[in-house]
Coordinates of C-alpha atoms in Angstrom, one line a residue:
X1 CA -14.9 -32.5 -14.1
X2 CA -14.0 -30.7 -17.3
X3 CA -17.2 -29.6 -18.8
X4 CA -15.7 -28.0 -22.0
X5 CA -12.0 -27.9 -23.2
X6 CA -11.0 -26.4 -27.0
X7 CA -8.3 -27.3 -29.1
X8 CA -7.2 -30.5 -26.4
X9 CA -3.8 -31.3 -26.9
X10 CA -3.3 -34.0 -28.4
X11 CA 0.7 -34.8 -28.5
X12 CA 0.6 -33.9 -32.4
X13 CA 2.4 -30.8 -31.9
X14 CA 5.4 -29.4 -30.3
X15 CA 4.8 -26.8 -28.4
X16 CA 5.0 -26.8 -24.9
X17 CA 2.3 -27.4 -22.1
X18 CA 1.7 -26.1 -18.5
X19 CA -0.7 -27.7 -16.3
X20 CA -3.0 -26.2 -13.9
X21 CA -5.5 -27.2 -10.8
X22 CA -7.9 -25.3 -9.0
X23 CA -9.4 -25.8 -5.8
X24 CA -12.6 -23.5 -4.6
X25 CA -13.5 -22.9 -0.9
X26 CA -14.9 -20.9 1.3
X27 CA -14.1 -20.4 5.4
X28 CA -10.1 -19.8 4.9
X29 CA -10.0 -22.8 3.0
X30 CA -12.4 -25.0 5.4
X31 CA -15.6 -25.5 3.7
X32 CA -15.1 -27.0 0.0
X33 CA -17.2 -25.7 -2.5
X34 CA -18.9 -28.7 -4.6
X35 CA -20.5 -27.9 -8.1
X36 CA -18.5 -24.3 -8.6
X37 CA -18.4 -23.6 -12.6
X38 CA -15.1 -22.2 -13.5
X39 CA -14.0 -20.5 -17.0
X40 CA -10.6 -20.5 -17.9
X41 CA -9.6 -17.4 -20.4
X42 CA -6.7 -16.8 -22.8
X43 CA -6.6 -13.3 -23.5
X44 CA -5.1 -10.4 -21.8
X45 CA -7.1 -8.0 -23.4
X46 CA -10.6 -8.3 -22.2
X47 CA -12.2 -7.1 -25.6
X48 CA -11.0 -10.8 -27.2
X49 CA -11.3 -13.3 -24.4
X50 CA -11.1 -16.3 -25.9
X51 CA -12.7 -19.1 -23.2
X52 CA -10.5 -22.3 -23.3
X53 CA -12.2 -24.1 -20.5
X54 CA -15.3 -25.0 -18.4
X55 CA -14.1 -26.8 -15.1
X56 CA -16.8 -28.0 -12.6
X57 CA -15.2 -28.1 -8.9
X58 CA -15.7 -32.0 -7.6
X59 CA -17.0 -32.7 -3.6
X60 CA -13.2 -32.0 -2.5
X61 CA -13.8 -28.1 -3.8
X62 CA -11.1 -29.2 -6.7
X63 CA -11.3 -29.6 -10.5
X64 CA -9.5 -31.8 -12.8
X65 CA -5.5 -31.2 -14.1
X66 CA -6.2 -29.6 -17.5
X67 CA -2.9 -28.7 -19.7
X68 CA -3.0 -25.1 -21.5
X69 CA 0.1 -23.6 -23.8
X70 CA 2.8 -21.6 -22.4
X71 CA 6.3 -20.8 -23.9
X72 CA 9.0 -23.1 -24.6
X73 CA 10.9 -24.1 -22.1
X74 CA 14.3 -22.8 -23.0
X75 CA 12.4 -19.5 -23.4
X76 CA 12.1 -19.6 -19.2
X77 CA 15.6 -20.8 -18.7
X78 CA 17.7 -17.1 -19.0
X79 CA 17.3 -13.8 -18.0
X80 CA 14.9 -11.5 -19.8
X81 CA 16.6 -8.6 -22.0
X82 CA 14.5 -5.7 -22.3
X83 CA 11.2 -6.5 -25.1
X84 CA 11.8 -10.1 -24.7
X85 CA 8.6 -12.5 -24.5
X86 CA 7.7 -13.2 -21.0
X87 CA 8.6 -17.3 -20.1
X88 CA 4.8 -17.7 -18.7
X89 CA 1.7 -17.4 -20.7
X90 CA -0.9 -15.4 -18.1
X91 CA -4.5 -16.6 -18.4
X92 CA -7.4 -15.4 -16.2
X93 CA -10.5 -17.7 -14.6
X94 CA -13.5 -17.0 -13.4
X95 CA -15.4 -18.7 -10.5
X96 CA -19.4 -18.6 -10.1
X97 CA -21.1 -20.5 -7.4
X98 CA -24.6 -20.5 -5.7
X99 CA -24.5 -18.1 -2.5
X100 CA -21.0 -17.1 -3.4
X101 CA -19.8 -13.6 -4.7
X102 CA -18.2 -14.2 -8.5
X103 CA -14.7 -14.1 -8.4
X104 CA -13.8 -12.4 -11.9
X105 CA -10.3 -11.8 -13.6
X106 CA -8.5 -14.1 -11.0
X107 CA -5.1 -14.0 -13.1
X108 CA -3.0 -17.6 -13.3
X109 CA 0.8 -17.4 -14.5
X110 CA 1.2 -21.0 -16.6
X111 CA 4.8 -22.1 -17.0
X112 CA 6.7 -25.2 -19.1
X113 CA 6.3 -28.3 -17.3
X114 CA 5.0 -27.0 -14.4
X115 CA 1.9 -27.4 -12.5
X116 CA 0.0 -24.2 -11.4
X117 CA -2.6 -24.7 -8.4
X118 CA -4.3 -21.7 -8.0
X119 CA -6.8 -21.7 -4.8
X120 CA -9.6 -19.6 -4.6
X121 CA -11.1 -18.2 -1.0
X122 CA -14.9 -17.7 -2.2
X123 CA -16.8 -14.9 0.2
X124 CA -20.7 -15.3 0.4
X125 CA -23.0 -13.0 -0.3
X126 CA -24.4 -10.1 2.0
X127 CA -28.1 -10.0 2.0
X128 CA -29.4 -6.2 3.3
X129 CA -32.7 -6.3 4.0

């Protein structure tokens, strides 16, 4: 479920779109985690985060396909010269769940067209007592 999305596409512009998907478990991928709140950022420097999303995992562990901006395609189709902008746009997520140990920072590359499905092993947390 996508709890919060800003600036939603939608198909006024030109600029190009990447898509991505993110599943949350726990167990190498065994256990699904329902109900896990996930942030998506779009800043690579941590002083202006800027949070584009809220994501809510579903009973499968997964969220919805969301669409974010990346570069224009052609930008992705030749080799990089040196200083050249990179053909992915790089945004981080973060993952909080009940029981589970945040995940925070998890970078996601997001390219032209393509669809990005990042999954997340959670680890749950150590009580000492």
């Amino acid at each position: 479920m996508v709890v919060y999305m800003q600036g939603a596409d939608n198909g006024e512009n030109n600029a190009a779109f990447g898509y991505l998907k993110i599943n949350v478990a726990a167990a190498q991928r065994a256990l699904p985690i329902y109900n896990a709140q996930i942030m998506v950022y779009g800043s690579e420097e941590e002083r202006q985060q800027e949070l584009l999303a809220v994501l809510q995992t579903d009973s499968s562990g997964g969220t919805e396909m969301i669409s974010l901006p990346a570069p224009a395609l052609a930008e992705s189709q030749n080799p990089l010269p040196p200083g050249a902008p990179r053909p992915f746009t790089s945004y981080y997520v973060r993952i909080v769940a009940a029981n589970f140990v945040t995940r925070d920072r998890v970078p996601v590359q997001i390219f032209p067209g393509v669809l990005s499905d990042l999954i997340i092993n959670m680890q749950t947390q150590t009580y000492i007592g």
